[in-house]
PDB file of C-alpha atoms in Angstrom:
ATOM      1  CA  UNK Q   1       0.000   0.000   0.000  1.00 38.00           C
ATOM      2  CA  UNK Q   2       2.613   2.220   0.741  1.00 40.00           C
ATOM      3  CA  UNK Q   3       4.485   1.582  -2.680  1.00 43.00           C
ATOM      4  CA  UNK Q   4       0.975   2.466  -4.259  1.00 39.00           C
ATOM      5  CA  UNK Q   5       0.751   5.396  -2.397  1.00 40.00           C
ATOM      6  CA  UNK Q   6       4.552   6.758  -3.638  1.00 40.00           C
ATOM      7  CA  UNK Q   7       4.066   5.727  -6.777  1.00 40.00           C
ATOM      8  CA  UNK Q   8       0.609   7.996  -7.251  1.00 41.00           C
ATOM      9  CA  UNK Q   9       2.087  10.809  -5.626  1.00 48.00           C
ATOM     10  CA  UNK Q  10       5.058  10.982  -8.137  1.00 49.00           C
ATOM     11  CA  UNK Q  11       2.596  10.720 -11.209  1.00 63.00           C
ATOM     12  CA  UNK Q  12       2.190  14.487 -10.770  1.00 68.00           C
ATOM     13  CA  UNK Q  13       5.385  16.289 -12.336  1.00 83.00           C
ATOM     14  CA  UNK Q  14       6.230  19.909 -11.318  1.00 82.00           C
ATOM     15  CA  UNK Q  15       4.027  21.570 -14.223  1.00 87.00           C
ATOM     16  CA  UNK Q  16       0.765  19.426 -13.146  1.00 89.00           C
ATOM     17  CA  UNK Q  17       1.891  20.178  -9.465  1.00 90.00           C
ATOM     18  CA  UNK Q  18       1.597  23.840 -10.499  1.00 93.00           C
ATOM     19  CA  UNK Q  19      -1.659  23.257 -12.181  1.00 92.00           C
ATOM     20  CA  UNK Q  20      -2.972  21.689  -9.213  1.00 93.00           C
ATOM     21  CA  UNK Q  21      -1.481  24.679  -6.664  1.00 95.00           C
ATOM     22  CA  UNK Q  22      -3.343  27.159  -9.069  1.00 94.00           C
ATOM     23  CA  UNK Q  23      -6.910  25.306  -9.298  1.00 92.00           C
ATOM     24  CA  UNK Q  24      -6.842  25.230  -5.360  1.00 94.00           C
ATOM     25  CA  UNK Q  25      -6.150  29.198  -4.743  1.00 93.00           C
ATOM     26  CA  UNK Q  26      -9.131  29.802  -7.313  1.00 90.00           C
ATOM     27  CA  UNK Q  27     -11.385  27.445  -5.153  1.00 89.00           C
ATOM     28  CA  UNK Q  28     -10.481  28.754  -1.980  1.00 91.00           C
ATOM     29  CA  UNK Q  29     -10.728  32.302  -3.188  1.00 87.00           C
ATOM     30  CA  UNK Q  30     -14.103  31.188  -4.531  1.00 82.00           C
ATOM     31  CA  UNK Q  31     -15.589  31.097  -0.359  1.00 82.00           C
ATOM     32  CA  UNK Q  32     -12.630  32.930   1.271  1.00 81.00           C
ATOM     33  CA  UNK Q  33     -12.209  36.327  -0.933  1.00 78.00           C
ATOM     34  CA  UNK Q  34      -8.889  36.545  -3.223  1.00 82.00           C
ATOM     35  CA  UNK Q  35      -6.441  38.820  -0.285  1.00 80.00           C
ATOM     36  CA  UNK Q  36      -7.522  36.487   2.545  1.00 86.00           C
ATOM     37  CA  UNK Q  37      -6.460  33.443   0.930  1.00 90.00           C
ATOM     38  CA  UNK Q  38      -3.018  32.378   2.393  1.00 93.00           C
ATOM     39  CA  UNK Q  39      -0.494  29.887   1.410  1.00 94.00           C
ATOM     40  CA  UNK Q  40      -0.794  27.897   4.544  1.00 94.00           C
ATOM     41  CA  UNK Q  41      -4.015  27.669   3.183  1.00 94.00           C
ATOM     42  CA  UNK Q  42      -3.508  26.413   0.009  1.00 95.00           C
ATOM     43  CA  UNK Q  43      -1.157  23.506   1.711  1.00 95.00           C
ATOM     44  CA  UNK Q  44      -3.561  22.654   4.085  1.00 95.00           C
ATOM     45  CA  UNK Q  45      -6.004  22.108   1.310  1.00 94.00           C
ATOM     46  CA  UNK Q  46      -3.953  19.835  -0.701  1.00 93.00           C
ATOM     47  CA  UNK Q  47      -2.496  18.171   2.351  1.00 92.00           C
ATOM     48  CA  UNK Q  48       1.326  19.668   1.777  1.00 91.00           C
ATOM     49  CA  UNK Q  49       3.454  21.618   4.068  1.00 93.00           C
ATOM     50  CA  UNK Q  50       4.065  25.552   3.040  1.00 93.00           C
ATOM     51  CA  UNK Q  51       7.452  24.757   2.100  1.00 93.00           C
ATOM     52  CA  UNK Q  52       6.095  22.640  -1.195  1.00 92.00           C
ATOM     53  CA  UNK Q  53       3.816  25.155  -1.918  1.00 94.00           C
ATOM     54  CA  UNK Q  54       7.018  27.913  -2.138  1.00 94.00           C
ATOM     55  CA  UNK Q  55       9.110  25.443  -4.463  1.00 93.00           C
ATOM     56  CA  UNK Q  56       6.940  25.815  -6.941  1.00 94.00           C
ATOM     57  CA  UNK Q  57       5.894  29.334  -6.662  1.00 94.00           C
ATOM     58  CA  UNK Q  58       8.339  31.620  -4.715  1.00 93.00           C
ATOM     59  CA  UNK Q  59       5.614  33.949  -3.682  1.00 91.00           C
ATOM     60  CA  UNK Q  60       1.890  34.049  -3.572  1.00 90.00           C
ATOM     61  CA  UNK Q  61       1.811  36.813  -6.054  1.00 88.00           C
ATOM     62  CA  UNK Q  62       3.051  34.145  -8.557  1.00 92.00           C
ATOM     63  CA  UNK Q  63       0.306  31.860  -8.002  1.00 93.00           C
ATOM     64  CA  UNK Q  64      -2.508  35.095  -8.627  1.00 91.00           C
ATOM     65  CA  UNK Q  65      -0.199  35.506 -11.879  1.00 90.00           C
ATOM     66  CA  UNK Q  66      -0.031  31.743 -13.227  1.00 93.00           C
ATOM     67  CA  UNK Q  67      -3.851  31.460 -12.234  1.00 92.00           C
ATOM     68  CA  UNK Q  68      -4.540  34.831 -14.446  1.00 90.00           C
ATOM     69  CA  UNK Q  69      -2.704  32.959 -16.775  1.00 91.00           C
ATOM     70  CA  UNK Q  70      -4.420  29.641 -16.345  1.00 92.00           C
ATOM     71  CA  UNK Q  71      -8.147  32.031 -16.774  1.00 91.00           C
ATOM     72  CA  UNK Q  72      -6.499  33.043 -19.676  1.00 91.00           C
ATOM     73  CA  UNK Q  73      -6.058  30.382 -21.459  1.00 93.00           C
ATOM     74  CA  UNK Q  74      -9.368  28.728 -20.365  1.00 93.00           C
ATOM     75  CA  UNK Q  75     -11.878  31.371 -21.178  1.00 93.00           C
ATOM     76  CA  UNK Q  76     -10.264  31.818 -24.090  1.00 93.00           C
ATOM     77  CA  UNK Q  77     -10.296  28.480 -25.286  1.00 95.00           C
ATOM     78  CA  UNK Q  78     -13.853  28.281 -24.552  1.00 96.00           C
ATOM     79  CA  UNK Q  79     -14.905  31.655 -25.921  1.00 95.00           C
ATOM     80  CA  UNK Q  80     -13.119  30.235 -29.268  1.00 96.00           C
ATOM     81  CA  UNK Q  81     -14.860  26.770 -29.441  1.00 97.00           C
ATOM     82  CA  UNK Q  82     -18.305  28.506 -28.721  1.00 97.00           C
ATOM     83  CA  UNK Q  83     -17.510  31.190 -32.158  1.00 96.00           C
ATOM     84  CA  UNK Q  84     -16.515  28.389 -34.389  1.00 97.00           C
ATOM     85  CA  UNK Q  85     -19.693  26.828 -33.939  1.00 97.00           C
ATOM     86  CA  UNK Q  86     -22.112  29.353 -34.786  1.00 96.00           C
ATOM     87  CA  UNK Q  87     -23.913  29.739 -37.945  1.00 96.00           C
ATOM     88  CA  UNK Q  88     -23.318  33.467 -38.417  1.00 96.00           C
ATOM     89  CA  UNK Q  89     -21.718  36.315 -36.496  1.00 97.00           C
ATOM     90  CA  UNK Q  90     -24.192  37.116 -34.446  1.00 96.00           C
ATOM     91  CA  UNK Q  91     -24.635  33.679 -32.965  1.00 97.00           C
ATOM     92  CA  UNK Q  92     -21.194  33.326 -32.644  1.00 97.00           C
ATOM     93  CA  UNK Q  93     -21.589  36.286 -30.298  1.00 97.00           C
ATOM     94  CA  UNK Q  94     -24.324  35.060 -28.070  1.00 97.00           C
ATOM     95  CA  UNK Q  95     -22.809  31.311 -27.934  1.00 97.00           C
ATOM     96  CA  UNK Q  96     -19.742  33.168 -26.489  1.00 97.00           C
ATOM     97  CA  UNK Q  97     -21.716  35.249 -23.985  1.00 97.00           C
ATOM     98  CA  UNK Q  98     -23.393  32.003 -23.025  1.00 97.00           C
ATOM     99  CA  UNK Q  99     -20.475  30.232 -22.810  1.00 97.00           C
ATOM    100  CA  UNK Q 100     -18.408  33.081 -20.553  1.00 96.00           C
ATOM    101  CA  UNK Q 101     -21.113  32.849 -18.170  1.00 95.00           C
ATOM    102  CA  UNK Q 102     -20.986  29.334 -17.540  1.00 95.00           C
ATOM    103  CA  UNK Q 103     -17.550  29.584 -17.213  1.00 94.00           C
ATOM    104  CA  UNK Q 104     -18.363  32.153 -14.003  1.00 92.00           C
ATOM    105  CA  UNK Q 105     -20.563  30.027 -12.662  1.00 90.00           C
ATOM    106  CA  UNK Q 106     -18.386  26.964 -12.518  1.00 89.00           C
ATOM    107  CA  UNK Q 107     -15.547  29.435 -11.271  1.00 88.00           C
ATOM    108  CA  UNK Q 108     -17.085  31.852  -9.155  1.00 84.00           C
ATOM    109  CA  UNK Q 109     -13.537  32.754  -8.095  1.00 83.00           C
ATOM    110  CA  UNK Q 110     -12.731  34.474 -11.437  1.00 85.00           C
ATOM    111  CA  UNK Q 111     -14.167  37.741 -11.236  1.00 83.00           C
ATOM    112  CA  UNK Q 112     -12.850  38.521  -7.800  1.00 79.00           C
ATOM    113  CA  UNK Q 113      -9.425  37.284  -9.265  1.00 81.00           C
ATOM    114  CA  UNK Q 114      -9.523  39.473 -12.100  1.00 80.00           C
ATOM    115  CA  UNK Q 115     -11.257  42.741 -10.394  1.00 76.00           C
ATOM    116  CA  UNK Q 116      -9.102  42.783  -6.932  1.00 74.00           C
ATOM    117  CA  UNK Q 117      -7.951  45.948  -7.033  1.00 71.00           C
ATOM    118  CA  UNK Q 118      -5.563  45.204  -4.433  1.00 66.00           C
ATOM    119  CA  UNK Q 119      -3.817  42.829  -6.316  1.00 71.00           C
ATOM    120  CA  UNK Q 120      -3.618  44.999  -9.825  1.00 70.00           C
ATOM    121  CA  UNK Q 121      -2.111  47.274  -7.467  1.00 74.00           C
ATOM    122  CA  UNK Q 122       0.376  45.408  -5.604  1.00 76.00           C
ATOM    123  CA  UNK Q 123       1.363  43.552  -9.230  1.00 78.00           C
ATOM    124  CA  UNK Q 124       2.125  45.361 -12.261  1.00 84.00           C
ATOM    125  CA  UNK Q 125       2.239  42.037 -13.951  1.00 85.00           C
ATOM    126  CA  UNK Q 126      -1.457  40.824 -13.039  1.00 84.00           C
ATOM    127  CA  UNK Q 127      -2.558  44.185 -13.990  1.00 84.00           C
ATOM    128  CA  UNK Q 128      -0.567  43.785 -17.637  1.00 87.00           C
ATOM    129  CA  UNK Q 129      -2.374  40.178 -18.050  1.00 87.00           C
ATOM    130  CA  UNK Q 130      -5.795  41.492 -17.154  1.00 87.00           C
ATOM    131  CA  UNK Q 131      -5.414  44.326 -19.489  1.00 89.00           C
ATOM    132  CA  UNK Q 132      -4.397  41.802 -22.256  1.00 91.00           C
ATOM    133  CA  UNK Q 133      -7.542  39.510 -21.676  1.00 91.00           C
ATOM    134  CA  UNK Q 134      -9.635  42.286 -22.161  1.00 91.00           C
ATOM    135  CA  UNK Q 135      -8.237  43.732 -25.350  1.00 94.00           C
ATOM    136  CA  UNK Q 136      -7.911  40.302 -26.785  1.00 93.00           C
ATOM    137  CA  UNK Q 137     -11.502  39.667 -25.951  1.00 94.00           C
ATOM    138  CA  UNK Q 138     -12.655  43.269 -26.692  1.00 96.00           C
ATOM    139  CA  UNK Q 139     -10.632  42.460 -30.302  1.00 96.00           C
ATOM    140  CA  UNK Q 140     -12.451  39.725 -30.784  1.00 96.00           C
ATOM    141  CA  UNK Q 141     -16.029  41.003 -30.351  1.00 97.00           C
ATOM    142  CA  UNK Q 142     -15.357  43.984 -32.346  1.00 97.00           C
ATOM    143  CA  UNK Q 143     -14.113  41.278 -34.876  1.00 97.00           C
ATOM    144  CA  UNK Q 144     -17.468  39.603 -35.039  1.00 97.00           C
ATOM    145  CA  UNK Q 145     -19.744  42.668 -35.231  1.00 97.00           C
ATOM    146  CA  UNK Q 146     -17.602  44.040 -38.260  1.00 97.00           C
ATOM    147  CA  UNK Q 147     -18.491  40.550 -39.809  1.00 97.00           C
ATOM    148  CA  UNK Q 148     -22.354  40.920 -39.093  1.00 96.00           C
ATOM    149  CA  UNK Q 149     -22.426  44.376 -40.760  1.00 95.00           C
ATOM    150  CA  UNK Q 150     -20.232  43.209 -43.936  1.00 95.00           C
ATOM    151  CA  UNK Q 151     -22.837  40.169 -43.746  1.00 94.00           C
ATOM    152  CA  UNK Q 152     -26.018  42.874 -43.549  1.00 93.00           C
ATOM    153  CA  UNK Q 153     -26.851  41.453 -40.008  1.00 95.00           C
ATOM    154  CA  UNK Q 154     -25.848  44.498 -37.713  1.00 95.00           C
ATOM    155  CA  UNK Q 155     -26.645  48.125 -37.850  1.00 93.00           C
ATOM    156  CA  UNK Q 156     -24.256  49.868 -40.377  1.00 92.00           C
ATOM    157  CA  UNK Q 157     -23.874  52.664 -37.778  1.00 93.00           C
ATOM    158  CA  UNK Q 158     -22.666  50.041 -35.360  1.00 94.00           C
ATOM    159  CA  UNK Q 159     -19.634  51.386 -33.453  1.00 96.00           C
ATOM    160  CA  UNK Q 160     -18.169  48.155 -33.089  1.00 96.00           C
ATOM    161  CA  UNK Q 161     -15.726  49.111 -29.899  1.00 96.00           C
ATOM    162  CA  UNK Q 162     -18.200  50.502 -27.790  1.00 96.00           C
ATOM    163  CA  UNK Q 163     -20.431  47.594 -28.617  1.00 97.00           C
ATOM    164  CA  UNK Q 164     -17.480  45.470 -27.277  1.00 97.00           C
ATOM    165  CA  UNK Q 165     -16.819  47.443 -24.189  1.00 96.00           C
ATOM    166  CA  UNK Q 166     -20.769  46.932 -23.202  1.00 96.00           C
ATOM    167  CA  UNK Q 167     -20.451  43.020 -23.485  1.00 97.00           C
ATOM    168  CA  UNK Q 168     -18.297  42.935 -21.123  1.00 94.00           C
ATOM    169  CA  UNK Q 169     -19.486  45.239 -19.165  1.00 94.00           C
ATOM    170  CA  UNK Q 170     -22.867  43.463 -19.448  1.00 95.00           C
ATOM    171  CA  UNK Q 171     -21.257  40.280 -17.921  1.00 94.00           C
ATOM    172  CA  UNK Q 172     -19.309  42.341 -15.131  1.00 91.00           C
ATOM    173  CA  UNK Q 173     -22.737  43.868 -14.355  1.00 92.00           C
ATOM    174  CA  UNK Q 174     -24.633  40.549 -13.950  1.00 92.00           C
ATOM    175  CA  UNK Q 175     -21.760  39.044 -12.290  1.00 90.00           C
ATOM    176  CA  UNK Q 176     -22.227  42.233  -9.713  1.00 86.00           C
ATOM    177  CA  UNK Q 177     -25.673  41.679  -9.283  1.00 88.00           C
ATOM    178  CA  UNK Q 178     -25.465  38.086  -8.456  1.00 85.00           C
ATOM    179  CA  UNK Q 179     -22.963  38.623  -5.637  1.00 80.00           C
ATOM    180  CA  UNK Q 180     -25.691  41.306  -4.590  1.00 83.00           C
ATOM    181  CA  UNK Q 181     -28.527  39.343  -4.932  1.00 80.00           C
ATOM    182  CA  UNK Q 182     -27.687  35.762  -3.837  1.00 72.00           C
ATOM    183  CA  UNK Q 183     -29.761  33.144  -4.837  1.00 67.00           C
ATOM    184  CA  UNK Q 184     -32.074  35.573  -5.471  1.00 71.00           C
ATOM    185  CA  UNK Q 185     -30.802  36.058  -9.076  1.00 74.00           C
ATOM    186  CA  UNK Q 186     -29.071  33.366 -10.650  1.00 85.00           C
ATOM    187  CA  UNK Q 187     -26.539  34.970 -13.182  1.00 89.00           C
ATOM    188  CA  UNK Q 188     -27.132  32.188 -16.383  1.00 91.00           C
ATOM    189  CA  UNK Q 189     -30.908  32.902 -15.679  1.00 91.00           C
ATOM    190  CA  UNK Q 190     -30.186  36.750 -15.692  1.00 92.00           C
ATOM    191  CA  UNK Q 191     -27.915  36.716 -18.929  1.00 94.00           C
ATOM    192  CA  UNK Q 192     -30.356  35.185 -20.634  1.00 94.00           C
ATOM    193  CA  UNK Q 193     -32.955  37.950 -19.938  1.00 94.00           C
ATOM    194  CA  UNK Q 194     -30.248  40.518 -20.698  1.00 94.00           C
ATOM    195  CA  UNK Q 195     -28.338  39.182 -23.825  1.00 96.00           C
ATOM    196  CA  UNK Q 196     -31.443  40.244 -26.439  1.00 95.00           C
ATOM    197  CA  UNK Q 197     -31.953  43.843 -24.937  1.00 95.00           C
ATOM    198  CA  UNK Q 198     -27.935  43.815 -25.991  1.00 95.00           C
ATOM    199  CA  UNK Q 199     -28.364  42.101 -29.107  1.00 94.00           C
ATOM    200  CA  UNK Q 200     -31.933  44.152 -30.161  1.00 92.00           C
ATOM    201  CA  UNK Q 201     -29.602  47.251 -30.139  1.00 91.00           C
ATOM    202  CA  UNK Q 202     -27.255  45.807 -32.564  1.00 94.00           C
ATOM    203  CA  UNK Q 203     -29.209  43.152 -35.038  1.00 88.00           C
ATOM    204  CA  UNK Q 204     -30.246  45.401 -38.245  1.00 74.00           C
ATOM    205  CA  UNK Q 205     -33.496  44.517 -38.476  1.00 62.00           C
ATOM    206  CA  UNK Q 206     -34.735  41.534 -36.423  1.00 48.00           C
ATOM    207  CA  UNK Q 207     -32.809  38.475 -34.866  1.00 45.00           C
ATOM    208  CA  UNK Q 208     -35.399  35.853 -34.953  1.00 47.00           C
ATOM    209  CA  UNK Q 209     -32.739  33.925 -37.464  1.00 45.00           C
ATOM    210  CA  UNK Q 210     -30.577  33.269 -33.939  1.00 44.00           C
TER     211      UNK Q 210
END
């Protein structure tokens, strides 16, 4: 048994031993709030002393970084499957909106993560990697709604970057409100109430084809 239990614990190599570091402080942050969360408990959560937790990361500033990093490259992987799949701009848009807010809900740590002011603050480097999601994602939106107009599906007076700064602004709003309103308003119940006011303002003439 003891063999067996060695031999499972050195499956995970230092990478997937970082992975694992990083999808604990996003769960703890989840109940605990992002500047409470300490290292100790992040160890105590995956049953390791401190000391393992600083050989992979040197300070807990790394970990917020490499889990920016780690939202990064989730959301966006998800934001890009959802696109590819619809049938025109337009419903590429809305699968993405969908599929950013299930990607809150199943990590209700995220938002904090990104919006802590206190950590922007204290880390020029999470503050350059949030600023990067957001352009990349703002890029992307203004992307699609340049396609819908070329395609005669948007408004030809569309500003396209404004309309990109009020997606995400929609989704920091309802992510807001359900922190508010606990259990009182669910946010993939909300954003589906919200996403045609957003999308009435931009379809050209109706979206009943989405």
């Amino acid at each position: 048994m003891e063999q067996e239990t060695t031999t499972a614990k050195r499956r995970l190599n230092a990478g997937e031993r970082q992975d694992e570091i990083v999808r604990v402080a996003i769960e703890l942050a989840a109940t605990r709030g992002v500047d409470t969360v300490t290292t100790q408990d992040m160890a105590d959560a995956m049953g390791l002393t401190q000391g393992a937790i600083f050989r992979h990361f040197p300070t807990k500033d790394d970990i917020w970084v490499a889990a920016i990093g780690w939202v990064r490259t989730q959301l966006m992987a998800r934001l890009e499957k959802a696109a590819s799949q619809g049938d025109h701009p337009l419903d590429s848009l809305e699968r993405m909106f969908h599929a950013h807010i299930g990607f809150i809900a199943k990590h209700p740590a995220i938002p904090r993560l990104i919006f802590s002011d206190e950590l922007r603050n204290k880390n020029p480097r999470l503050k350059q990697l949030v600023q990067e999601i957001v352009t990349a994602y703002e890029a992307k939106i203004a992307a699609l709604l340049r396609a819908a107009k070329v395609q005669g599906l948007a408004r030809t007076d569309l500003d396209e970057e404004s309309a990109a700064t009020l997606f995400i602004g929609m989704i920091q709003g309802l992510v807001l409100q359900s922190s508010i309103f606990s259990g009182k308003r669910t946010l993939t119940e909300q954003a589906k109430k919200v996403f045609p006011v957003y999308m009435n303002a931009v379809w050209r003439t109706d979206w009943s084809l989405i």
